[in-house]
Tab-separated table of C-alpha atoms in Angstrom:
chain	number	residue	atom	x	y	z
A	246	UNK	CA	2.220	-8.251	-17.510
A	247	UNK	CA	5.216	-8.678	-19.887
A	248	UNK	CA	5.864	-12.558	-20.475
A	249	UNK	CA	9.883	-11.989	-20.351
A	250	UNK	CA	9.443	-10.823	-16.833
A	251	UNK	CA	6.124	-13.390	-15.485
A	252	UNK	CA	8.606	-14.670	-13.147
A	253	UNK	CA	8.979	-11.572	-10.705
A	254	UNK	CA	5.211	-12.230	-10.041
A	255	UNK	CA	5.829	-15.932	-8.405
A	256	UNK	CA	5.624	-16.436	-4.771
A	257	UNK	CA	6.920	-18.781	-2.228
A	258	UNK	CA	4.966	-21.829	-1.752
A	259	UNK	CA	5.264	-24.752	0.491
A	260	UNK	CA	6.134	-28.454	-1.686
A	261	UNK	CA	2.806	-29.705	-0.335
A	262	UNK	CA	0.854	-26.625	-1.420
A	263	UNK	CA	2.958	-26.798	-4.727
A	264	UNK	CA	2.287	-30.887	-5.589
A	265	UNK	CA	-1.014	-29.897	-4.825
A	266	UNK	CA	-1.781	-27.276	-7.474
A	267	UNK	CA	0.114	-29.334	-9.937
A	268	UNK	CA	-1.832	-32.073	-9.301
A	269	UNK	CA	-5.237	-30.126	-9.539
A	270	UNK	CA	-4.350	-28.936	-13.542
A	271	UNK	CA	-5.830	-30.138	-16.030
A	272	UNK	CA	-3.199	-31.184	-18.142
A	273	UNK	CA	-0.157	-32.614	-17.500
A	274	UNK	CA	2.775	-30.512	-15.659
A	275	UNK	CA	6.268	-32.063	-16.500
A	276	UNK	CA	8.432	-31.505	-13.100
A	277	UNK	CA	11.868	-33.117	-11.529
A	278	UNK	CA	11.805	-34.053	-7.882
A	279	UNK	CA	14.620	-34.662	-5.576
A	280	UNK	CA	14.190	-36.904	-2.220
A	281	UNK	CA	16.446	-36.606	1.012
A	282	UNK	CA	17.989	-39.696	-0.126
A	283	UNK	CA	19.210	-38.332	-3.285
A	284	UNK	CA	17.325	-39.945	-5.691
A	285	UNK	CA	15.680	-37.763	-8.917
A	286	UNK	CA	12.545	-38.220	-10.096
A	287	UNK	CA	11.410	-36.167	-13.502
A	288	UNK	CA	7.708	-37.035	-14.728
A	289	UNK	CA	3.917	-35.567	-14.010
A	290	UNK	CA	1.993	-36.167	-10.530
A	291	UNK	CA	-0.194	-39.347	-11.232
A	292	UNK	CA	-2.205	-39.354	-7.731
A	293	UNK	CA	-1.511	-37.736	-4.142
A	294	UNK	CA	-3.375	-39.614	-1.389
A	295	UNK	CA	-3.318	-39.565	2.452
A	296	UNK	CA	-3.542	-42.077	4.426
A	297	UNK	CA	-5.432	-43.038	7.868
A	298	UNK	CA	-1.998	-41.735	9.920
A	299	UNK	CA	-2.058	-38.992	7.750
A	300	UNK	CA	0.713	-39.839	5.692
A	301	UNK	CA	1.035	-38.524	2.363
A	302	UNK	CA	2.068	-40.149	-0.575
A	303	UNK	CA	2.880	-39.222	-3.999
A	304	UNK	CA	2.816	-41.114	-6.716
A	305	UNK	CA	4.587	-39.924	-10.140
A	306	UNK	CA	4.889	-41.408	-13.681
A	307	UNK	CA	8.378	-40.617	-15.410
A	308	UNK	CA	8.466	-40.222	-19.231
A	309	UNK	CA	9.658	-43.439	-19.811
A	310	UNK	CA	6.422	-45.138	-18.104
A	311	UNK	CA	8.089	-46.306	-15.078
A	312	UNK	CA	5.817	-45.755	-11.642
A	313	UNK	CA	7.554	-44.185	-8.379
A	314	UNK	CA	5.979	-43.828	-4.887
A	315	UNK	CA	7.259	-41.543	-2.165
A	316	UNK	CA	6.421	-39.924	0.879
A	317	UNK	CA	5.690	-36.541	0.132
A	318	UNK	CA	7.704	-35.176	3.359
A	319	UNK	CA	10.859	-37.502	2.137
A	320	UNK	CA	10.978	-34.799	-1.028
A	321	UNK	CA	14.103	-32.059	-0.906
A	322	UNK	CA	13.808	-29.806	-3.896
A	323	UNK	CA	10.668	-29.425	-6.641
A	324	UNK	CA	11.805	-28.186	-9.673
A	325	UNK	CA	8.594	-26.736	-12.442
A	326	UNK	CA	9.986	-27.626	-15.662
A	327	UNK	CA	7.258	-25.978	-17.630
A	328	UNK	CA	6.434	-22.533	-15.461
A	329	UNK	CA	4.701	-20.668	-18.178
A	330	UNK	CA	1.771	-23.519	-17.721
A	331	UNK	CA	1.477	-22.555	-14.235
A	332	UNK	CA	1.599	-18.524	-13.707
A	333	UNK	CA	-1.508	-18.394	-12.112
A	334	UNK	CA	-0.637	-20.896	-9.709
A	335	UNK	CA	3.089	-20.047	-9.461
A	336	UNK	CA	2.155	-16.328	-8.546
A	337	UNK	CA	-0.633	-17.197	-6.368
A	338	UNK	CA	-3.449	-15.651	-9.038
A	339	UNK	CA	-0.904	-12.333	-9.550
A	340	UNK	CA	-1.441	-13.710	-12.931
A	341	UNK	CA	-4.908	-13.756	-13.792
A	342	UNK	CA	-5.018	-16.050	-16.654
A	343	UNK	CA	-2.644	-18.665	-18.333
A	344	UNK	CA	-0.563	-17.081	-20.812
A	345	UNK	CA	-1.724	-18.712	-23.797
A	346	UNK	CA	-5.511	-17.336	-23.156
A	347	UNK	CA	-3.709	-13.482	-23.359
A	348	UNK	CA	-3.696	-13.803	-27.010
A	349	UNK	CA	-6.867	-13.228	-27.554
A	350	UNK	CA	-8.015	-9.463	-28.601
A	351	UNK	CA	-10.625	-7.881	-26.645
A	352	UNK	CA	-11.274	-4.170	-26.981
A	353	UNK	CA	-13.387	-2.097	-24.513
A	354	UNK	CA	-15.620	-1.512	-26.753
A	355	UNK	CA	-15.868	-5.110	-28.015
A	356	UNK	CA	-16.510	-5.796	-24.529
A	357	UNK	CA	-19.590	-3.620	-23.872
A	358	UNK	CA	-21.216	-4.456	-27.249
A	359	UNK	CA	-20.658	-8.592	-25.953
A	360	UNK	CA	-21.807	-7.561	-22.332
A	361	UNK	CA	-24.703	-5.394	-23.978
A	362	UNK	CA	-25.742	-8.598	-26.676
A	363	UNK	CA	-25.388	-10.909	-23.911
A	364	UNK	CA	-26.908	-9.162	-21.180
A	365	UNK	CA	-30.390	-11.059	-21.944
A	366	UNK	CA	-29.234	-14.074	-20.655
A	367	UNK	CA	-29.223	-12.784	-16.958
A	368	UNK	CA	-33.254	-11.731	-17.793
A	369	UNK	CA	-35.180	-9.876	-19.604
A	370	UNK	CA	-35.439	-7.748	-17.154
A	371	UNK	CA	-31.803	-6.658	-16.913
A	372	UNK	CA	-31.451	-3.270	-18.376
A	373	UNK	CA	-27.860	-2.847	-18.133
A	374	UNK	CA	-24.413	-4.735	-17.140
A	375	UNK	CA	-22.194	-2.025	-15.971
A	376	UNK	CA	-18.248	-2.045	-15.708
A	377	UNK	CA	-17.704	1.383	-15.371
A	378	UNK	CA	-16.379	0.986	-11.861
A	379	UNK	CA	-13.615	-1.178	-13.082
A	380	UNK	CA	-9.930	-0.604	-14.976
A	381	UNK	CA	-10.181	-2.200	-18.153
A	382	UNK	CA	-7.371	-0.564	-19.779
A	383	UNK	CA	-5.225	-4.081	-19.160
A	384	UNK	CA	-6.475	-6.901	-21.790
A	385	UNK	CA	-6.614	-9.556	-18.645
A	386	UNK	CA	-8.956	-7.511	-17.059
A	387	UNK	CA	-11.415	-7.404	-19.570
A	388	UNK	CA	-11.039	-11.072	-20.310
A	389	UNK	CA	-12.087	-11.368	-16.398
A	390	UNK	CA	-14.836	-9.395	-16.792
A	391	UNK	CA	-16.007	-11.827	-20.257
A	392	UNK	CA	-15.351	-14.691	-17.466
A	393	UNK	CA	-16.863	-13.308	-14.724
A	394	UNK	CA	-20.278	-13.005	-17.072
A	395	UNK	CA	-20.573	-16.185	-18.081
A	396	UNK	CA	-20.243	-17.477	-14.649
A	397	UNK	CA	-22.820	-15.536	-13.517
A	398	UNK	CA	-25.238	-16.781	-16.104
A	399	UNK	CA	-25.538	-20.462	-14.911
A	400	UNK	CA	-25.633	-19.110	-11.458
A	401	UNK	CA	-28.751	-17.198	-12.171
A	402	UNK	CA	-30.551	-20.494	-14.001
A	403	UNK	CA	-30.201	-22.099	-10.961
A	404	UNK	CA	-31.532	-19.571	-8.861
A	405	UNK	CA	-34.363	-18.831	-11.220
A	406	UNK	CA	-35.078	-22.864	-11.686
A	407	UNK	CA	-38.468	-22.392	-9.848
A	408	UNK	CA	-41.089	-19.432	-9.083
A	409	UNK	CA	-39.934	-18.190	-5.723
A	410	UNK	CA	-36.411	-17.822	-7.162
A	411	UNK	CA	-37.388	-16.113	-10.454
A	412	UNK	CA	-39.694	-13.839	-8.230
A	413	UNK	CA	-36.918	-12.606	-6.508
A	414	UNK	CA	-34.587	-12.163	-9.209
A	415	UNK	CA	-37.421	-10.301	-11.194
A	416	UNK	CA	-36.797	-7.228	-8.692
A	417	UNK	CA	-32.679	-6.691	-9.941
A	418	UNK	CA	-32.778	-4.366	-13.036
A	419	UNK	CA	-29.411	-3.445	-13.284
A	420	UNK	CA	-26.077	-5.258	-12.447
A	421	UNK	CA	-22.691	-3.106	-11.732
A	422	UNK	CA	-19.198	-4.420	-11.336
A	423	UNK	CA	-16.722	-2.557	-9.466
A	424	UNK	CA	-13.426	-3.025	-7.966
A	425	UNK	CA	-12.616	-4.899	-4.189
A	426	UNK	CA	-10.361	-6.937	-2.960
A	427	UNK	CA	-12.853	-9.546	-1.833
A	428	UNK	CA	-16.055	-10.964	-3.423
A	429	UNK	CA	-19.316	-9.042	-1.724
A	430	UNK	CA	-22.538	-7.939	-3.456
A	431	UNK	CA	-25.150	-5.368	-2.225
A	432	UNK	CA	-28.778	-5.492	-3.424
A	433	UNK	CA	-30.255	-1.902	-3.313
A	434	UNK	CA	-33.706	-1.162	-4.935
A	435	UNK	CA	-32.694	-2.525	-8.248
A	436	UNK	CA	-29.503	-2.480	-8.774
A	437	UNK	CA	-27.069	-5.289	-7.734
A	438	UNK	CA	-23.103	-4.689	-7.204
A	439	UNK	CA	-21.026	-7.046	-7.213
A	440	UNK	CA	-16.946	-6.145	-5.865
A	441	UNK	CA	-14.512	-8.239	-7.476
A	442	UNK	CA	-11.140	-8.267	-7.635
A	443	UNK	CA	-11.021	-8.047	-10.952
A	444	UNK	CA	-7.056	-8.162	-11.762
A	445	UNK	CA	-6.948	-11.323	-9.925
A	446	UNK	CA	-7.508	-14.855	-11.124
A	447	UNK	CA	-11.245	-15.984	-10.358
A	448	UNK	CA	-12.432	-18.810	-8.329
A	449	UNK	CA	-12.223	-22.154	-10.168
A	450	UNK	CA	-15.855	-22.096	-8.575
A	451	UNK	CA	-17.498	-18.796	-9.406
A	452	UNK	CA	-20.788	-19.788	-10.732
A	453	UNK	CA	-20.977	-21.546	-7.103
A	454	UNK	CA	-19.963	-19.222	-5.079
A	455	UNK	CA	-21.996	-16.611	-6.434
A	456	UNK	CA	-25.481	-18.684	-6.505
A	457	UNK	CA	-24.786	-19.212	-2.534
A	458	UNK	CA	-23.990	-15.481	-2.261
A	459	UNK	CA	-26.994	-14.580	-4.292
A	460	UNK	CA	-29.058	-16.984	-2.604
A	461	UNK	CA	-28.364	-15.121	0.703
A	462	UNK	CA	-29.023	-11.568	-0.447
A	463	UNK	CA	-32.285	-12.300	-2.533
């Protein structure tokens, strides 16, 4: 997607889904917040808690070091004063990857050599990682697919951690990506496919989510 027009990709969000996401990042997220009473706050989320009636509470740190709590329902306007740090969130994973991680350069063919090098660390037994199935014309969809690998591999180690695991995973011989909508895999005499949506952002939780899935289907 072109970065002058990142914006058209955002969608509506509730303040509490909003606060939330902000507060989940890693790094800080400078925003101003306005309150029914017409106060304005500008800082980064310190903590959001709820208490035992269920009240929610917000509690902010403005550049100047000075503390403020409020009740997150008291809060009238949200205003994301750095949005390029949050396009994955702001567009609900339209988005796939923060902007700054798009500068990378990642041919196909750069790709399939890594996949092909790397492949090893799934098991020796792995013959081939194939993405075929899957558009990789766009640069964010073959950094999803880089991603999307190296997820996998600690979600095999754990799977393969003792013999009964590592039996099972001794039958998969080849492992094909292709294109869905939702996350599903199908085990058929050697071959496991994984759908993905592979233009999308990826779970924060992958590896996880993919050992219970694979955990299931072995």
């Amino acid at each position: 997607m072109d970065n002058s027009n990142y914006y058209k990709a955002f969608v509506a969000q509730t303040t509490e889904e909003i606060l939330h996401a902000i507060f989940k990042k890693e790094e800080d997220i400078l925003i101003g917040v306005s309150l029914t009473n017409g106060a304005y706050i500008e800082g980064t989320v310190l903590d959001i808690t709820t208490d035992s009636n269920q009240n929610k509470s917000v509690c902010m740190i403005t550049r100047g070091e000075e503390i403020s709590f409020f009740n997150l329902y008291n809060i009238a306007l949200v205003t994301i004063k750095q949005p390029k740090k949050m396009v994955v969130e702001l567009s609900k994973g339209k988005i796939s990857r923060p902007f700054s991680s798009t500068d990378k350069n990642l041919t196909v063919l750069q790709l399939k050599i890594w996949l092909r090098n790397e492949k090893h660390l799934l098991g020796e037994q792995i013959q081939n990682f194939n993405v075929d199935r899957l558009s990789l014309d766009k640069l964010n969809n073959r950094l999803n697919v880089k991603d999307f690998f190296e997820a996998l591999v600690p979600a095999i180690d754990l799977i393969t951690a003792d013999a009964l695991g590592k039996d099972a995973w001794s039958g998969v011989e080849t492992i094909v990506l292709e294109e869905a909508e939702t996350l599903q895999l199908q085990l058929q005499t050697g071959v496991l496919t994984i759908s993905v949506a592979i233009h999308k952002a990826l779970p924060a939780n992958l590896s996880k989510i993919l050992e219970e899935k694979l955990l299931q289907l072995l």
